[in-house]
CSV table of N, CA and C in Angstrom, one decimal:
chain,number,residue,atom,x,y,z
A,27,MET,N,72.9,5.1,-52.2
A,27,MET,CA,71.9,6.0,-52.6
A,27,MET,C,72.4,7.0,-53.7
A,28,MET,N,71.5,7.2,-54.7
A,28,MET,CA,71.9,8.0,-55.8
A,28,MET,C,71.6,9.5,-55.5
A,29,GLU,N,72.6,10.3,-55.8
A,29,GLU,CA,72.5,11.8,-55.6
A,29,GLU,C,71.7,12.4,-56.8
A,30,VAL,N,70.7,13.1,-56.4
A,30,VAL,CA,69.8,13.8,-57.4
A,30,VAL,C,70.3,15.3,-57.5
A,31,MET,N,70.5,15.7,-58.7
A,31,MET,CA,71.0,17.0,-58.9
A,31,MET,C,69.9,17.9,-59.6
A,32,ALA,N,69.7,19.0,-59.1
A,32,ALA,CA,68.7,19.8,-59.8
A,32,ALA,C,69.3,21.2,-59.9
A,33,ASP,N,69.0,21.9,-61.0
A,33,ASP,CA,69.5,23.3,-61.1
A,33,ASP,C,68.2,24.1,-60.8
A,34,ALA,N,68.3,24.8,-59.6
A,34,ALA,CA,67.2,25.7,-59.3
A,34,ALA,C,67.5,27.0,-60.0
A,35,PRO,N,66.4,27.5,-60.6
A,35,PRO,CA,66.7,28.9,-61.2
A,35,PRO,C,66.9,29.9,-60.3
A,36,ASP,N,67.9,30.8,-60.6
A,36,ASP,CA,68.2,31.9,-59.7
A,36,ASP,C,67.2,33.1,-59.9
A,37,ALA,N,66.9,33.7,-58.9
A,37,ALA,CA,65.9,34.8,-58.9
A,37,ALA,C,66.4,35.9,-60.0
A,38,ASP,N,67.7,36.1,-60.1
A,38,ASP,CA,68.3,37.1,-61.0
A,38,ASP,C,68.6,36.4,-62.4
A,39,ASP,N,68.4,35.2,-62.5
A,39,ASP,CA,68.7,34.4,-63.8
A,39,ASP,C,70.1,34.7,-64.2
A,40,SER,N,71.1,34.5,-63.3
A,40,SER,CA,72.5,34.8,-63.6
A,40,SER,C,73.1,33.5,-64.2
A,41,ARG,N,72.5,32.5,-64.8
A,41,ARG,CA,73.1,31.5,-65.4
A,41,ARG,C,74.0,31.9,-66.5
A,42,ASP,N,74.9,31.1,-66.9
A,42,ASP,CA,75.9,31.3,-68.0
A,42,ASP,C,75.1,31.2,-69.2
A,43,ARG,N,75.3,32.2,-70.1
A,43,ARG,CA,74.6,32.3,-71.4
A,43,ARG,C,75.5,32.5,-72.4
A,44,ASP,N,75.3,32.0,-73.7
A,44,ASP,CA,76.0,32.2,-74.8
A,44,ASP,C,75.6,33.5,-75.6
A,45,GLU,N,76.3,33.9,-76.6
A,45,GLU,CA,75.9,35.2,-77.3
A,45,GLU,C,74.5,35.1,-77.8
A,46,GLY,N,74.0,33.9,-78.0
A,46,GLY,CA,72.5,33.9,-78.5
A,46,GLY,C,71.6,33.8,-77.4
A,47,GLY,N,72.0,33.8,-76.1
A,47,GLY,CA,71.1,34.0,-75.0
A,47,GLY,C,70.8,32.5,-74.4
A,48,ARG,N,71.3,31.4,-75.1
A,48,ARG,CA,71.0,30.0,-74.6
A,48,ARG,C,71.8,29.8,-73.4
A,49,ALA,N,71.1,29.0,-72.5
A,49,ALA,CA,71.8,28.7,-71.2
A,49,ALA,C,73.0,27.8,-71.4
A,50,ARG,N,74.1,28.0,-70.8
A,50,ARG,CA,75.2,27.2,-70.8
A,50,ARG,C,75.9,27.0,-69.4
A,51,ASN,N,76.5,26.0,-69.1
A,51,ASN,CA,77.0,25.7,-67.9
A,51,ASN,C,78.5,25.6,-68.0
A,52,ALA,N,79.1,26.7,-67.4
A,52,ALA,CA,80.6,26.8,-67.5
A,52,ALA,C,81.3,25.9,-66.5
A,53,ARG,N,80.5,25.4,-65.5
A,53,ARG,CA,81.2,24.6,-64.4
A,53,ARG,C,81.9,23.4,-64.9
A,54,PRO,N,83.1,23.1,-64.3
A,54,PRO,CA,83.7,21.9,-64.7
A,54,PRO,C,83.0,20.7,-64.4
A,55,ARG,N,83.3,19.5,-65.1
A,55,ARG,CA,82.5,18.3,-64.9
A,55,ARG,C,83.5,17.2,-64.7
A,56,ASP,N,83.0,16.1,-63.9
A,56,ASP,CA,83.8,15.0,-63.8
A,56,ASP,C,83.8,14.1,-65.0
A,57,ARG,N,84.4,12.9,-64.9
A,57,ARG,CA,84.4,12.1,-66.2
A,57,ARG,C,83.1,11.5,-66.5
A,58,PHE,N,82.1,11.6,-65.6
A,58,PHE,CA,80.7,11.1,-65.9
A,58,PHE,C,79.8,12.2,-66.2
A,59,GLY,N,80.3,13.5,-66.4
A,59,GLY,CA,79.5,14.6,-66.7
A,59,GLY,C,78.8,15.3,-65.6
A,60,ARG,N,79.1,14.9,-64.4
A,60,ARG,CA,78.5,15.6,-63.3
A,60,ARG,C,79.2,16.9,-63.0
A,61,PRO,N,78.5,18.0,-62.8
A,61,PRO,CA,79.1,19.3,-62.5
A,61,PRO,C,79.9,19.2,-61.2
A,62,LEU,N,81.0,19.9,-61.2
A,62,LEU,CA,81.9,20.1,-60.0
A,62,LEU,C,81.8,21.5,-59.5
A,63,PRO,N,82.2,21.7,-58.3
A,63,PRO,CA,82.2,23.0,-57.9
A,63,PRO,C,83.2,24.0,-58.7
A,64,MET,N,82.8,25.2,-58.8
A,64,MET,CA,83.6,26.1,-59.6
A,64,MET,C,85.0,26.2,-59.1
A,65,GLY,N,86.0,26.2,-59.9
A,65,GLY,CA,87.4,26.2,-59.5
A,65,GLY,C,88.0,24.9,-59.5
A,66,SER,N,87.1,23.8,-59.6
A,66,SER,CA,87.6,22.5,-59.6
A,66,SER,C,88.3,22.2,-60.9
A,67,VAL,N,89.1,21.1,-61.0
A,67,VAL,CA,89.7,20.7,-62.2
A,67,VAL,C,88.8,19.5,-62.7
A,68,GLY,N,88.2,19.6,-63.9
A,68,GLY,CA,87.5,18.6,-64.4
A,68,GLY,C,88.1,18.0,-65.7
A,69,VAL,N,87.4,17.2,-66.4
A,69,VAL,CA,87.8,16.7,-67.6
A,69,VAL,C,87.6,17.8,-68.7
A,70,PRO,N,88.4,17.8,-69.7
A,70,PRO,CA,88.2,18.9,-70.8
A,70,PRO,C,86.7,18.7,-71.3
A,71,ARG,N,86.2,19.9,-71.6
A,71,ARG,CA,84.8,19.9,-72.1
A,71,ARG,C,84.8,19.9,-73.6
A,72,ILE,N,83.7,19.4,-74.2
A,72,ILE,CA,83.5,19.4,-75.6
A,72,ILE,C,82.9,20.8,-76.0
A,73,PRO,N,83.4,21.4,-76.9
A,73,PRO,CA,82.8,22.7,-77.4
A,73,PRO,C,81.4,22.6,-77.8
A,74,ASP,N,80.5,23.6,-77.3
A,74,ASP,CA,79.1,23.6,-77.7
A,74,ASP,C,78.9,23.7,-79.1
A,75,ASP,N,79.8,24.3,-79.8
A,75,ASP,CA,79.7,24.5,-81.3
A,75,ASP,C,80.5,23.5,-82.1
A,76,LEU,N,80.7,22.4,-81.6
A,76,LEU,CA,81.5,21.4,-82.4
A,76,LEU,C,80.8,20.9,-83.7
A,77,GLU,N,81.5,21.0,-84.8
A,77,GLU,CA,81.0,20.6,-86.0
A,77,GLU,C,82.1,19.8,-86.7
A,78,LEU,N,81.9,18.5,-86.9
A,78,LEU,CA,82.8,17.6,-87.6
A,78,LEU,C,82.2,16.9,-88.6
A,79,PRO,N,82.8,16.4,-89.7
A,79,PRO,CA,82.2,15.5,-90.6
A,79,PRO,C,81.9,14.2,-89.9
A,80,PRO,N,81.1,13.3,-90.5
A,80,PRO,CA,80.6,12.2,-89.8
A,80,PRO,C,81.7,11.2,-89.3
A,81,ALA,N,82.7,11.0,-90.3
A,81,ALA,CA,83.8,10.0,-90.0
A,81,ALA,C,84.6,10.5,-88.8
A,82,GLU,N,84.9,11.9,-88.8
A,82,GLU,CA,85.7,12.5,-87.7
A,82,GLU,C,84.8,12.3,-86.4
A,83,THR,N,83.5,12.6,-86.5
A,83,THR,CA,82.6,12.5,-85.3
A,83,THR,C,82.8,11.1,-84.6
A,84,LEU,N,82.6,10.1,-85.5
A,84,LEU,CA,82.6,8.7,-85.1
A,84,LEU,C,83.9,8.4,-84.4
A,85,GLU,N,85.1,8.8,-85.1
A,85,GLU,CA,86.4,8.6,-84.6
A,85,GLU,C,86.6,9.3,-83.2
A,86,TYR,N,86.2,10.4,-83.1
A,86,TYR,CA,86.4,11.2,-81.9
A,86,TYR,C,85.5,10.5,-80.7
A,87,ALA,N,84.4,10.3,-81.0
A,87,ALA,CA,83.4,9.7,-80.1
A,87,ALA,C,84.0,8.3,-79.6
A,88,GLN,N,84.5,7.5,-80.5
A,88,GLN,CA,85.1,6.3,-80.3
A,88,GLN,C,86.3,6.4,-79.3
A,89,GLN,N,87.2,7.3,-79.6
A,89,GLN,CA,88.3,7.6,-78.7
A,89,GLN,C,87.8,7.9,-77.2
A,90,LEU,N,86.8,8.7,-77.1
A,90,LEU,CA,86.2,9.1,-75.8
A,90,LEU,C,85.6,7.8,-75.1
A,91,LEU,N,85.0,7.0,-75.9
A,91,LEU,CA,84.4,5.7,-75.4
A,91,LEU,C,85.4,4.9,-74.9
A,92,ASP,N,86.5,4.7,-75.7
A,92,ASP,CA,87.6,3.8,-75.4
A,92,ASP,C,88.3,4.3,-74.1
A,93,ALA,N,88.3,5.7,-73.7
A,93,ALA,CA,88.9,6.2,-72.5
A,93,ALA,C,87.9,6.2,-71.4
A,94,GLY,N,86.7,5.6,-71.6
A,94,GLY,CA,85.8,5.6,-70.5
A,94,GLY,C,85.0,6.9,-70.3
A,95,LEU,N,85.0,7.7,-71.3
A,95,LEU,CA,84.3,9.1,-71.2
A,95,LEU,C,83.1,9.1,-72.0
A,96,ALA,N,82.1,8.2,-71.6
A,96,ALA,CA,80.9,8.1,-72.3
A,96,ALA,C,80.1,9.4,-72.4
A,97,PHE,N,80.1,10.2,-71.3
A,97,PHE,CA,79.4,11.5,-71.3
A,97,PHE,C,80.0,12.4,-72.4
A,98,ASN,N,81.3,12.5,-72.6
A,98,ASN,CA,81.9,13.4,-73.5
A,98,ASN,C,81.6,12.8,-74.9
A,99,ALA,N,81.6,11.5,-75.1
A,99,ALA,CA,81.2,10.9,-76.4
A,99,ALA,C,79.8,11.3,-76.7
A,100,HIS,N,79.0,11.3,-75.8
A,100,HIS,CA,77.5,11.7,-76.0
A,100,HIS,C,77.5,13.2,-76.5
A,101,GLU,N,78.3,14.0,-76.0
A,101,GLU,CA,78.3,15.5,-76.4
A,101,GLU,C,78.8,15.5,-77.8
A,102,VAL,N,79.7,14.7,-78.3
A,102,VAL,CA,80.2,14.8,-79.6
A,102,VAL,C,79.1,14.2,-80.5
A,103,LEU,N,78.5,13.2,-80.1
A,103,LEU,CA,77.4,12.7,-81.0
A,103,LEU,C,76.2,13.5,-81.0
A,104,GLU,N,75.9,14.2,-79.9
A,104,GLU,CA,74.8,15.1,-79.8
A,104,GLU,C,75.1,16.3,-80.8
A,105,ALA,N,76.2,16.7,-80.8
A,105,ALA,CA,76.6,17.8,-81.8
A,105,ALA,C,76.3,17.4,-83.3
A,106,ALA,N,76.6,16.2,-83.6
A,106,ALA,CA,76.3,15.6,-85.0
A,106,ALA,C,74.7,15.5,-85.1
A,107,TRP,N,74.0,15.2,-84.1
A,107,TRP,CA,72.6,15.0,-84.2
A,107,TRP,C,72.0,16.5,-84.4
A,108,LYS,N,72.5,17.4,-83.7
A,108,LYS,CA,71.9,18.8,-83.9
A,108,LYS,C,72.4,19.6,-85.1
A,109,ASN,N,73.6,19.3,-85.6
A,109,ASN,CA,74.2,20.0,-86.7
A,109,ASN,C,74.1,19.3,-88.0
A,110,GLY,N,73.8,17.9,-88.0
A,110,GLY,CA,73.8,17.2,-89.2
A,110,GLY,C,72.5,17.2,-90.1
A,111,PRO,N,72.5,16.6,-91.1
A,111,PRO,CA,71.3,16.6,-91.9
A,111,PRO,C,70.1,16.0,-91.2
A,112,PHE,N,68.9,16.6,-91.6
A,112,PHE,CA,67.7,16.2,-90.9
A,112,PHE,C,67.4,14.7,-91.1
A,113,ALA,N,67.8,14.2,-92.3
A,113,ALA,CA,67.5,12.8,-92.5
A,113,ALA,C,68.2,11.9,-91.7
A,114,GLU,N,69.3,12.3,-91.1
A,114,GLU,CA,70.2,11.5,-90.2
A,114,GLU,C,69.9,11.7,-88.7
A,115,ARG,N,69.0,12.6,-88.4
A,115,ARG,CA,68.9,12.9,-87.0
A,115,ARG,C,68.5,11.8,-86.1
A,116,MET,N,67.7,10.9,-86.6
A,116,MET,CA,67.2,9.7,-85.7
A,116,MET,C,68.5,8.8,-85.4
A,117,LEU,N,69.3,8.7,-86.5
A,117,LEU,CA,70.6,7.9,-86.2
A,117,LEU,C,71.5,8.5,-85.2
A,118,TRP,N,71.9,9.8,-85.3
A,118,TRP,CA,72.8,10.4,-84.5
A,118,TRP,C,72.1,10.6,-83.0
A,119,GLN,N,70.8,10.8,-83.0
A,119,GLN,CA,70.2,10.9,-81.6
A,119,GLN,C,70.2,9.6,-81.0
A,120,GLY,N,70.0,8.5,-81.7
A,120,GLY,CA,70.2,7.1,-81.2
A,120,GLY,C,71.6,6.9,-80.7
A,121,LEU,N,72.5,7.2,-81.3
A,121,LEU,CA,74.0,7.1,-80.9
A,121,LEU,C,74.3,7.9,-79.7
A,122,ALA,N,73.7,9.1,-79.6
A,122,ALA,CA,74.0,10.0,-78.5
A,122,ALA,C,73.2,9.4,-77.2
A,123,GLN,N,72.0,8.8,-77.5
A,123,GLN,CA,71.3,8.3,-76.4
A,123,GLN,C,72.0,7.1,-75.9
A,124,TYR,N,72.6,6.3,-76.8
A,124,TYR,CA,73.3,5.1,-76.4
A,124,TYR,C,74.5,5.5,-75.4
A,125,ALA,N,75.2,6.6,-75.8
A,125,ALA,CA,76.4,7.0,-75.0
A,125,ALA,C,75.9,7.5,-73.6
A,126,VAL,N,74.7,8.2,-73.7
A,126,VAL,CA,74.2,8.7,-72.3
A,126,VAL,C,73.7,7.5,-71.5
A,127,GLY,N,73.3,6.4,-72.1
A,127,GLY,CA,72.8,5.2,-71.4
A,127,GLY,C,74.1,4.6,-70.8
A,128,LEU,N,75.2,4.6,-71.4
A,128,LEU,CA,76.5,4.1,-70.9
A,128,LEU,C,76.9,5.0,-69.7
A,129,THR,N,76.7,6.3,-69.9
A,129,THR,CA,77.0,7.2,-68.8
A,129,THR,C,76.2,6.9,-67.5
A,130,HIS,N,74.9,6.6,-67.7
A,130,HIS,CA,74.0,6.2,-66.6
A,130,HIS,C,74.6,5.0,-65.9
A,131,ILE,N,75.0,4.0,-66.6
A,131,ILE,CA,75.6,2.8,-66.1
A,131,ILE,C,76.8,3.1,-65.2
A,132,GLN,N,77.6,4.1,-65.8
A,132,GLN,CA,78.9,4.5,-65.0
A,132,GLN,C,78.5,5.2,-63.8
A,133,ARG,N,77.4,5.9,-63.8
A,133,ARG,CA,76.9,6.7,-62.5
A,133,ARG,C,76.2,5.8,-61.6
A,134,GLY,N,75.9,4.5,-62.0
A,134,GLY,CA,75.1,3.5,-61.1
A,134,GLY,C,73.6,3.8,-61.2
A,135,ASN,N,73.2,4.3,-62.2
A,135,ASN,CA,71.7,4.6,-62.4
A,135,ASN,C,71.1,3.7,-63.5
A,136,ARG,N,70.8,2.6,-63.1
A,136,ARG,CA,70.2,1.5,-64.0
A,136,ARG,C,68.9,1.9,-64.6
A,137,LYS,N,68.1,2.6,-63.9
A,137,LYS,CA,66.8,3.0,-64.5
A,137,LYS,C,67.0,4.0,-65.5
A,138,GLY,N,67.9,5.0,-65.4
A,138,GLY,CA,68.1,6.0,-66.4
A,138,GLY,C,68.8,5.3,-67.6
A,139,ALA,N,69.8,4.4,-67.3
A,139,ALA,CA,70.4,3.6,-68.4
A,139,ALA,C,69.5,2.8,-69.2
A,140,ARG,N,68.6,2.1,-68.5
A,140,ARG,CA,67.5,1.3,-69.2
A,140,ARG,C,66.7,2.2,-70.2
A,141,THR,N,66.2,3.2,-69.7
A,141,THR,CA,65.4,4.2,-70.6
A,141,THR,C,66.2,4.7,-71.8
A,142,LEU,N,67.4,5.1,-71.6
A,142,LEU,CA,68.1,5.7,-72.7
A,142,LEU,C,68.6,4.5,-73.6
A,143,LEU,N,69.0,3.4,-73.1
A,143,LEU,CA,69.4,2.4,-74.0
A,143,LEU,C,68.2,1.8,-74.9
A,144,GLU,N,67.0,1.7,-74.3
A,144,GLU,CA,65.8,1.3,-75.0
A,144,GLU,C,65.5,2.3,-76.1
A,145,ARG,N,65.6,3.6,-75.8
A,145,ARG,CA,65.3,4.7,-76.8
A,145,ARG,C,66.4,4.5,-77.9
A,146,ALA,N,67.6,4.2,-77.6
A,146,ALA,CA,68.7,4.2,-78.6
A,146,ALA,C,68.4,2.9,-79.4
A,147,VAL,N,68.1,1.8,-79.0
A,147,VAL,CA,67.8,0.6,-79.7
A,147,VAL,C,66.7,0.9,-80.7
A,148,HIS,N,65.6,1.6,-80.1
A,148,HIS,CA,64.5,1.9,-81.0
A,148,HIS,C,64.9,2.8,-82.2
A,149,ARG,N,65.7,3.8,-81.9
A,149,ARG,CA,66.0,4.7,-83.0
A,149,ARG,C,67.0,4.0,-84.0
A,150,LEU,N,68.1,3.3,-83.4
A,150,LEU,CA,69.0,2.6,-84.3
A,150,LEU,C,68.3,1.6,-85.2
A,151,THR,N,67.4,0.8,-84.7
A,151,THR,CA,66.6,-0.1,-85.4
A,151,THR,C,65.7,0.6,-86.4
A,152,ALA,N,65.0,1.6,-86.0
A,152,ALA,CA,64.0,2.2,-87.0
A,152,ALA,C,64.8,3.0,-88.1
A,153,PHE,N,66.0,3.4,-87.8
A,153,PHE,CA,66.6,4.2,-88.9
A,153,PHE,C,67.0,3.4,-90.1
A,154,GLY,N,67.2,2.1,-90.0
A,154,GLY,CA,67.5,1.2,-91.2
A,154,GLY,C,69.0,1.1,-91.3
A,155,PRO,N,69.4,0.7,-92.6
A,155,PRO,CA,70.8,0.5,-92.8
A,155,PRO,C,71.6,1.8,-92.5
A,156,PRO,N,72.5,1.6,-91.7
A,156,PRO,CA,73.3,3.0,-91.3
A,156,PRO,C,74.4,3.3,-92.3
A,157,PRO,N,74.7,4.5,-92.4
A,157,PRO,CA,75.8,5.0,-93.3
A,157,PRO,C,77.1,5.0,-92.4
A,158,TYR,N,78.2,5.3,-93.0
A,158,TYR,CA,79.5,5.6,-92.3
A,158,TYR,C,80.0,4.4,-91.6
A,159,GLY,N,79.6,3.2,-92.0
A,159,GLY,CA,80.2,2.0,-91.3
A,159,GLY,C,79.7,1.8,-89.9
A,160,ILE,N,78.6,2.5,-89.5
A,160,ILE,CA,78.1,2.4,-88.2
A,160,ILE,C,77.6,0.9,-87.9
A,161,ASP,N,78.0,0.3,-86.9
A,161,ASP,CA,77.6,-1.0,-86.5
A,161,ASP,C,76.3,-1.1,-85.7
A,162,SER,N,75.2,-0.6,-86.2
A,162,SER,CA,74.0,-0.6,-85.6
A,162,SER,C,73.6,-2.0,-85.0
A,163,ALA,N,73.7,-3.0,-85.7
A,163,ALA,CA,73.4,-4.3,-85.3
A,163,ALA,C,74.2,-4.7,-84.1
A,164,GLY,N,75.5,-4.4,-84.1
A,164,GLY,CA,76.4,-4.8,-83.0
A,164,GLY,C,76.0,-3.9,-81.7
A,165,LEU,N,75.6,-2.6,-81.9
A,165,LEU,CA,75.3,-1.8,-80.8
A,165,LEU,C,74.0,-2.2,-80.2
A,166,VAL,N,73.1,-2.6,-81.1
A,166,VAL,CA,71.7,-3.0,-80.5
A,166,VAL,C,71.9,-4.4,-79.8
A,167,ALA,N,72.8,-5.2,-80.3
A,167,ALA,CA,73.0,-6.5,-79.6
A,167,ALA,C,73.6,-6.3,-78.2
A,168,ARG,N,74.6,-5.4,-78.2
A,168,ARG,CA,75.3,-5.2,-77.0
A,168,ARG,C,74.3,-4.4,-75.9
A,169,ALA,N,73.4,-3.5,-76.5
A,169,ALA,CA,72.4,-2.9,-75.6
A,169,ALA,C,71.5,-3.9,-75.0
A,170,LYS,N,71.1,-4.9,-75.8
A,170,LYS,CA,70.1,-6.0,-75.4
A,170,LYS,C,70.9,-6.8,-74.2
A,171,GLU,N,72.2,-7.1,-74.3
A,171,GLU,CA,73.0,-7.7,-73.4
A,171,GLU,C,72.9,-6.9,-72.1
A,172,LEU,N,73.2,-5.6,-72.2
A,172,LEU,CA,73.3,-4.8,-71.1
A,172,LEU,C,71.9,-4.8,-70.4
A,173,LEU,N,70.9,-4.6,-71.1
A,173,LEU,CA,69.4,-4.6,-70.6
A,173,LEU,C,69.0,-5.8,-69.8
A,174,ALA,N,69.5,-6.9,-70.4
A,174,ALA,CA,69.3,-8.3,-69.7
A,174,ALA,C,70.0,-8.4,-68.4
A,175,ILE,N,71.2,-7.7,-68.3
A,175,ILE,CA,71.9,-7.8,-67.0
A,175,ILE,C,71.2,-7.0,-65.9
A,176,PHE,N,70.5,-5.9,-66.4
A,176,PHE,CA,69.7,-5.0,-65.5
A,176,PHE,C,68.7,-5.8,-64.7
A,177,ASP,N,68.2,-6.9,-65.3
A,177,ASP,CA,67.2,-7.7,-64.7
A,177,ASP,C,67.8,-8.5,-63.5
A,178,THR,N,69.1,-8.6,-63.4
A,178,THR,CA,69.8,-9.2,-62.3
A,178,THR,C,70.4,-8.1,-61.5
A,179,ASP,N,71.1,-8.5,-60.4
A,179,ASP,CA,71.8,-7.6,-59.6
A,179,ASP,C,73.3,-7.7,-59.9
A,180,THR,N,73.7,-8.2,-61.1
A,180,THR,CA,75.0,-8.5,-61.4
A,180,THR,C,75.7,-7.1,-61.8
A,181,PRO,N,76.9,-6.9,-61.2
A,181,PRO,CA,77.6,-5.7,-61.5
A,181,PRO,C,78.2,-5.6,-62.9
A,182,ILE,N,78.1,-4.6,-63.5
A,182,ILE,CA,78.5,-4.4,-64.9
A,182,ILE,C,80.0,-3.9,-64.9
A,183,ALA,N,81.0,-4.7,-65.4
A,183,ALA,CA,82.4,-4.3,-65.6
A,183,ALA,C,82.5,-3.2,-66.5
A,184,GLU,N,83.4,-2.3,-66.2
A,184,GLU,CA,83.7,-1.2,-67.2
A,184,GLU,C,84.1,-1.7,-68.6
A,185,GLU,N,84.6,-2.8,-68.8
A,185,GLU,CA,85.0,-3.3,-70.0
A,185,GLU,C,83.8,-3.6,-70.9
A,186,ARG,N,82.7,-3.9,-70.3
A,186,ARG,CA,81.4,-4.2,-71.0
A,186,ARG,C,80.9,-3.0,-71.6
A,187,LEU,N,81.4,-1.8,-71.2
A,187,LEU,CA,80.8,-0.5,-71.8
A,187,LEU,C,81.7,-0.1,-72.9
A,188,ARG,N,82.8,-0.8,-73.2
A,188,ARG,CA,83.6,-0.4,-74.4
A,188,ARG,C,83.0,-1.0,-75.7
A,189,VAL,N,82.1,-0.1,-76.2
A,189,VAL,CA,81.5,-0.6,-77.4
A,189,VAL,C,82.2,0.0,-78.7
A,190,ARG,N,81.9,-0.7,-79.8
A,190,ARG,CA,82.5,-0.2,-81.0
A,190,ARG,C,81.4,0.6,-81.8
A,191,LEU,N,81.6,1.7,-82.2
A,191,LEU,CA,80.5,2.4,-83.0
A,191,LEU,C,80.5,1.9,-84.5
A,192,THR,N,81.6,1.6,-84.9
A,192,THR,CA,81.7,1.3,-86.4
A,192,THR,C,82.2,-0.1,-86.6
A,193,LEU,N,81.9,-0.7,-87.7
A,193,LEU,CA,82.4,-2.0,-88.0
A,193,LEU,C,83.9,-1.8,-88.4
A,194,PRO,N,84.7,-2.9,-88.1
A,194,PRO,CA,86.1,-2.8,-88.5
A,194,PRO,C,86.3,-2.6,-90.0
A,195,SER,N,87.2,-1.7,-90.4
A,195,SER,CA,87.5,-1.6,-91.9
A,195,SER,C,88.0,-2.8,-92.5
A,196,PRO,N,87.8,-3.0,-93.7
A,196,PRO,CA,88.3,-4.2,-94.3
A,196,PRO,C,89.8,-4.4,-94.1
A,197,THR,N,90.6,-3.3,-94.1
A,197,THR,CA,92.0,-3.2,-93.9
A,197,THR,C,92.3,-3.8,-92.5
A,198,ALA,N,91.5,-3.3,-91.5
A,198,ALA,CA,91.7,-3.7,-90.1
A,198,ALA,C,91.4,-5.1,-89.9
A,199,ARG,N,90.4,-5.6,-90.6
A,199,ARG,CA,90.1,-7.1,-90.5
A,199,ARG,C,91.1,-8.0,-91.1
A,200,THR,N,91.8,-7.5,-92.1
A,200,THR,CA,92.9,-8.3,-92.7
A,200,THR,C,94.1,-8.3,-91.8
A,201,GLU,N,94.5,-7.1,-91.2
A,201,GLU,CA,95.5,-7.0,-90.2
A,201,GLU,C,95.3,-7.9,-89.0
A,202,ASP,N,94.0,-8.0,-88.6
A,202,ASP,CA,93.7,-8.7,-87.4
A,202,ASP,C,93.9,-10.2,-87.6
A,203,ARG,N,93.7,-10.7,-88.8
A,203,ARG,CA,93.9,-12.1,-89.2
A,203,ARG,C,95.4,-12.4,-89.2
A,204,ARG,N,96.2,-11.4,-89.5
A,204,ARG,CA,97.7,-11.7,-89.6
A,204,ARG,C,98.2,-11.9,-88.2
A,205,HIS,N,97.7,-11.3,-87.2
A,205,HIS,CA,98.2,-11.4,-85.9
A,205,HIS,C,97.8,-12.5,-85.1
């Protein structure tokens, strides 16, 4: 049975807030992004004000995905979506939704995963040729594989969630052929 979490507004509105008055949640989180009780040890949080150049964003998000931290990767990609150029918002939003779709799979929520992966596929496809070496075609193909598995009751192994955000660099492809 899936646990549903809801934040009930406090009568005194004592939620964590940043300097601008925006709600923030300082509670620690587990590796799937679920809040833990105050005082618990969770995974390191991604700063709310993270701003990285696109290549560093992709590298950082990839490291997190490789470590099985899709929720944290989503936060990195979401920062790029919110802080990046307007013309690239659909691309970064699609990548962030992709990572959240993977998070939902990790949490056992196939319905949520389906919704987010379908949105990600739509955005990545609609964006057109991606910049920064992003492998939209590979991501879309993997998402479609995962969506097809949802139609069965087949468990999804953690390794299937290890996606590559970018195409291998020409240098990496040459090195791969030598080994």
